[in-house]
PDB file of C-alpha atoms in Angstrom:
ATOM      1  CA  MET A 592       5.907  -3.547  -5.201  1.00 88.00           C
ATOM      2  CA  ILE A 593       4.023  -6.874  -5.631  1.00 96.00           C
ATOM      3  CA  ASN A 594       0.245  -7.056  -5.360  1.00 96.00           C
ATOM      4  CA  TYR A 595      -0.139 -10.430  -3.678  1.00 97.00           C
ATOM      5  CA  SER A 596      -3.898 -10.494  -4.146  1.00 97.00           C
ATOM      6  CA  THR A 597      -3.327 -10.476  -7.919  1.00 97.00           C
ATOM      7  CA  ILE A 598      -1.032 -13.499  -7.569  1.00 97.00           C
ATOM      8  CA  GLU A 599      -3.603 -15.272  -5.404  1.00 97.00           C
ATOM      9  CA  GLN A 600      -6.326 -14.501  -7.959  1.00 97.00           C
ATOM     10  CA  LEU A 601      -4.139 -15.874 -10.740  1.00 97.00           C
ATOM     11  CA  LYS A 602      -3.572 -19.100  -8.789  1.00 97.00           C
ATOM     12  CA  SER A 603      -7.298 -19.356  -8.116  1.00 97.00           C
ATOM     13  CA  ASP A 604      -8.177 -18.745 -11.768  1.00 97.00           C
ATOM     14  CA  VAL A 605      -5.721 -21.109 -13.460  1.00 98.00           C
ATOM     15  CA  GLY A 606      -4.288 -23.341 -10.729  1.00 97.00           C
ATOM     16  CA  ASN A 607      -0.836 -23.376  -9.215  1.00 98.00           C
ATOM     17  CA  GLU A 608       0.961 -25.213 -12.016  1.00 98.00           C
ATOM     18  CA  LEU A 609      -0.208 -22.910 -14.794  1.00 98.00           C
ATOM     19  CA  ALA A 610       0.261 -19.842 -12.564  1.00 98.00           C
ATOM     20  CA  VAL A 611       3.924 -20.800 -12.149  1.00 98.00           C
ATOM     21  CA  GLU A 612       4.360 -21.193 -15.914  1.00 98.00           C
ATOM     22  CA  LEU A 613       2.628 -17.886 -16.623  1.00 98.00           C
ATOM     23  CA  LEU A 614       4.748 -16.064 -14.042  1.00 98.00           C
ATOM     24  CA  LYS A 615       7.934 -17.553 -15.504  1.00 98.00           C
ATOM     25  CA  THR A 616       6.861 -16.465 -18.976  1.00 98.00           C
ATOM     26  CA  PHE A 617       6.061 -12.973 -17.693  1.00 98.00           C
ATOM     27  CA  ILE A 618       9.515 -12.690 -16.122  1.00 98.00           C
ATOM     28  CA  ASN A 619      11.354 -13.940 -19.228  1.00 98.00           C
ATOM     29  CA  GLU A 620       9.412 -11.774 -21.678  1.00 98.00           C
ATOM     30  CA  SER A 621       9.571  -8.735 -19.404  1.00 98.00           C
ATOM     31  CA  LYS A 622      13.351  -8.998 -19.158  1.00 98.00           C
ATOM     32  CA  LYS A 623      13.481  -8.666 -22.952  1.00 97.00           C
ATOM     33  CA  THR A 624      11.120  -5.696 -22.878  1.00 97.00           C
ATOM     34  CA  ILE A 625      13.110  -3.958 -20.130  1.00 97.00           C
ATOM     35  CA  ASP A 626      16.264  -4.443 -22.183  1.00 97.00           C
ATOM     36  CA  ILE A 627      14.624  -2.729 -25.150  1.00 97.00           C
ATOM     37  CA  LEU A 628      13.125  -0.022 -22.938  1.00 96.00           C
ATOM     38  CA  ILE A 629      16.381   1.037 -21.329  1.00 95.00           C
ATOM     39  CA  ASN A 630      18.672   0.593 -24.327  1.00 96.00           C
ATOM     40  CA  THR A 631      16.793   2.339 -27.122  1.00 96.00           C
ATOM     41  CA  GLN A 632      16.836   6.032 -27.893  1.00 93.00           C
ATOM     42  CA  ASN A 633      13.713   5.789 -30.072  1.00 96.00           C
ATOM     43  CA  LEU A 634      10.840   7.486 -28.223  1.00 95.00           C
ATOM     44  CA  SER A 635       8.221   5.486 -30.094  1.00 95.00           C
ATOM     45  CA  GLU A 636       9.912   2.242 -29.092  1.00 96.00           C
ATOM     46  CA  ILE A 637      10.162   3.458 -25.497  1.00 97.00           C
ATOM     47  CA  GLU A 638       6.448   4.287 -25.474  1.00 96.00           C
ATOM     48  CA  ILE A 639       5.439   0.929 -26.961  1.00 97.00           C
ATOM     49  CA  SER A 640       7.697  -1.032 -24.591  1.00 97.00           C
ATOM     50  CA  ALA A 641       6.489   0.916 -21.565  1.00 98.00           C
ATOM     51  CA  HIS A 642       2.866   0.357 -22.556  1.00 97.00           C
ATOM     52  CA  SER A 643       3.371  -3.356 -23.105  1.00 97.00           C
ATOM     53  CA  LEU A 644       5.263  -3.834 -19.860  1.00 97.00           C
ATOM     54  CA  LYS A 645       2.751  -1.719 -17.925  1.00 98.00           C
ATOM     55  CA  SER A 646      -0.140  -3.888 -19.018  1.00 96.00           C
ATOM     56  CA  SER A 647       1.533  -7.201 -18.275  1.00 97.00           C
ATOM     57  CA  ALA A 648       3.037  -5.961 -15.002  1.00 98.00           C
ATOM     58  CA  TYR A 649      -0.402  -5.036 -13.673  1.00 97.00           C
ATOM     59  CA  SER A 650      -1.767  -8.405 -14.830  1.00 96.00           C
ATOM     60  CA  PHE A 651       0.884 -10.294 -12.880  1.00 97.00           C
ATOM     61  CA  GLY A 652       0.862  -8.245  -9.692  1.00 96.00           C
ATOM     62  CA  ALA A 653       3.946  -6.125 -10.389  1.00 97.00           C
ATOM     63  CA  SER A 654       2.109  -2.916  -9.586  1.00 97.00           C
ATOM     64  CA  GLY A 655       5.162  -0.799  -8.747  1.00 97.00           C
ATOM     65  CA  LEU A 656       6.778  -1.588 -12.074  1.00 98.00           C
ATOM     66  CA  GLY A 657       3.435  -1.024 -13.804  1.00 98.00           C
ATOM     67  CA  ASP A 658       3.147   2.414 -12.230  1.00 98.00           C
ATOM     68  CA  THR A 659       6.647   3.380 -13.351  1.00 98.00           C
ATOM     69  CA  CYS A 660       5.964   2.177 -16.893  1.00 98.00           C
ATOM     70  CA  ASN A 661       2.752   4.180 -16.880  1.00 97.00           C
ATOM     71  CA  SER A 662       4.779   7.279 -15.960  1.00 97.00           C
ATOM     72  CA  ILE A 663       7.284   6.549 -18.727  1.00 97.00           C
ATOM     73  CA  GLU A 664       4.510   6.105 -21.267  1.00 95.00           C
ATOM     74  CA  SER A 665       2.905   9.373 -20.158  1.00 95.00           C
ATOM     75  CA  ILE A 666       6.084  11.442 -20.135  1.00 95.00           C
ATOM     76  CA  VAL A 667       7.037  10.348 -23.654  1.00 94.00           C
ATOM     77  CA  LYS A 668       3.732  11.792 -24.922  1.00 91.00           C
ATOM     78  CA  ILE A 669       4.441  15.267 -23.545  1.00 91.00           C
ATOM     79  CA  GLU A 670       7.362  17.642 -23.719  1.00 85.00           C
ATOM     80  CA  HIS A 671       9.991  16.386 -21.307  1.00 87.00           C
ATOM     81  CA  SER A 672      13.672  16.611 -20.584  1.00 91.00           C
ATOM     82  CA  ALA A 673      16.046  13.754 -21.304  1.00 92.00           C
ATOM     83  CA  GLU A 674      16.954  13.848 -17.615  1.00 95.00           C
ATOM     84  CA  GLU A 675      13.335  13.184 -16.557  1.00 95.00           C
ATOM     85  CA  LEU A 676      13.005  10.260 -18.928  1.00 96.00           C
ATOM     86  CA  ASN A 677      16.395   8.792 -18.046  1.00 96.00           C
ATOM     87  CA  SER A 678      15.540   8.989 -14.367  1.00 97.00           C
ATOM     88  CA  LEU A 679      12.320   7.018 -14.906  1.00 97.00           C
ATOM     89  CA  LEU A 680      14.101   4.483 -17.091  1.00 98.00           C
ATOM     90  CA  LYS A 681      16.698   3.936 -14.368  1.00 98.00           C
ATOM     91  CA  ILE A 682      13.926   3.437 -11.806  1.00 98.00           C
ATOM     92  CA  ALA A 683      12.197   0.929 -14.113  1.00 98.00           C
ATOM     93  CA  ASP A 684      15.449  -0.984 -14.559  1.00 97.00           C
ATOM     94  CA  GLU A 685      16.053  -1.167 -10.809  1.00 97.00           C
ATOM     95  CA  GLN A 686      12.421  -2.007 -10.047  1.00 97.00           C
ATOM     96  CA  SER A 687      12.359  -4.766 -12.630  1.00 97.00           C
ATOM     97  CA  THR A 688      15.374  -6.467 -11.080  1.00 97.00           C
ATOM     98  CA  GLU A 689      13.778  -6.398  -7.628  1.00 97.00           C
ATOM     99  CA  THR A 690      10.337  -7.344  -8.963  1.00 97.00           C
ATOM    100  CA  PHE A 691      11.670 -10.362 -10.839  1.00 98.00           C
ATOM    101  CA  LYS A 692      13.546 -11.528  -7.717  1.00 98.00           C
ATOM    102  CA  GLN A 693      10.360 -11.234  -5.667  1.00 97.00           C
ATOM    103  CA  LEU A 694       8.304 -13.094  -8.264  1.00 97.00           C
ATOM    104  CA  GLU A 695      10.924 -15.838  -8.534  1.00 97.00           C
ATOM    105  CA  SER A 696      10.726 -16.235  -4.759  1.00 97.00           C
ATOM    106  CA  ILE A 697       6.929 -16.450  -4.968  1.00 97.00           C
ATOM    107  CA  ILE A 698       7.236 -19.107  -7.685  1.00 97.00           C
ATOM    108  CA  GLN A 699       9.468 -21.168  -5.398  1.00 97.00           C
ATOM    109  CA  ASN A 700       6.755 -21.131  -2.728  1.00 95.00           C
ATOM    110  CA  ILE A 701       3.797 -22.067  -4.932  1.00 93.00           C
TER     111      ILE A 701
END
């Protein structure tokens, strides 16, 4: 779920202190985006939120969440059932909770 080499690269690029701040910001902003993603019925808003979260998730090593957001973004663009979309949104919600816990644990150890 977490790409640890991405975290290590971030620490190498910006230093531990800034890496911690960036990870905290990612978590806080992503929680807001997840809330929008799972609580809106507007497909355009779902697509935009999924795209935004996908990009930042990959940047901060949350590859599993990034992959799920990529699937959400893709499915919104094609004909799909509400059940398919709701299933992916539920997965994203659950993954985000676990991902943020893992990242918070990583922050504690930096």
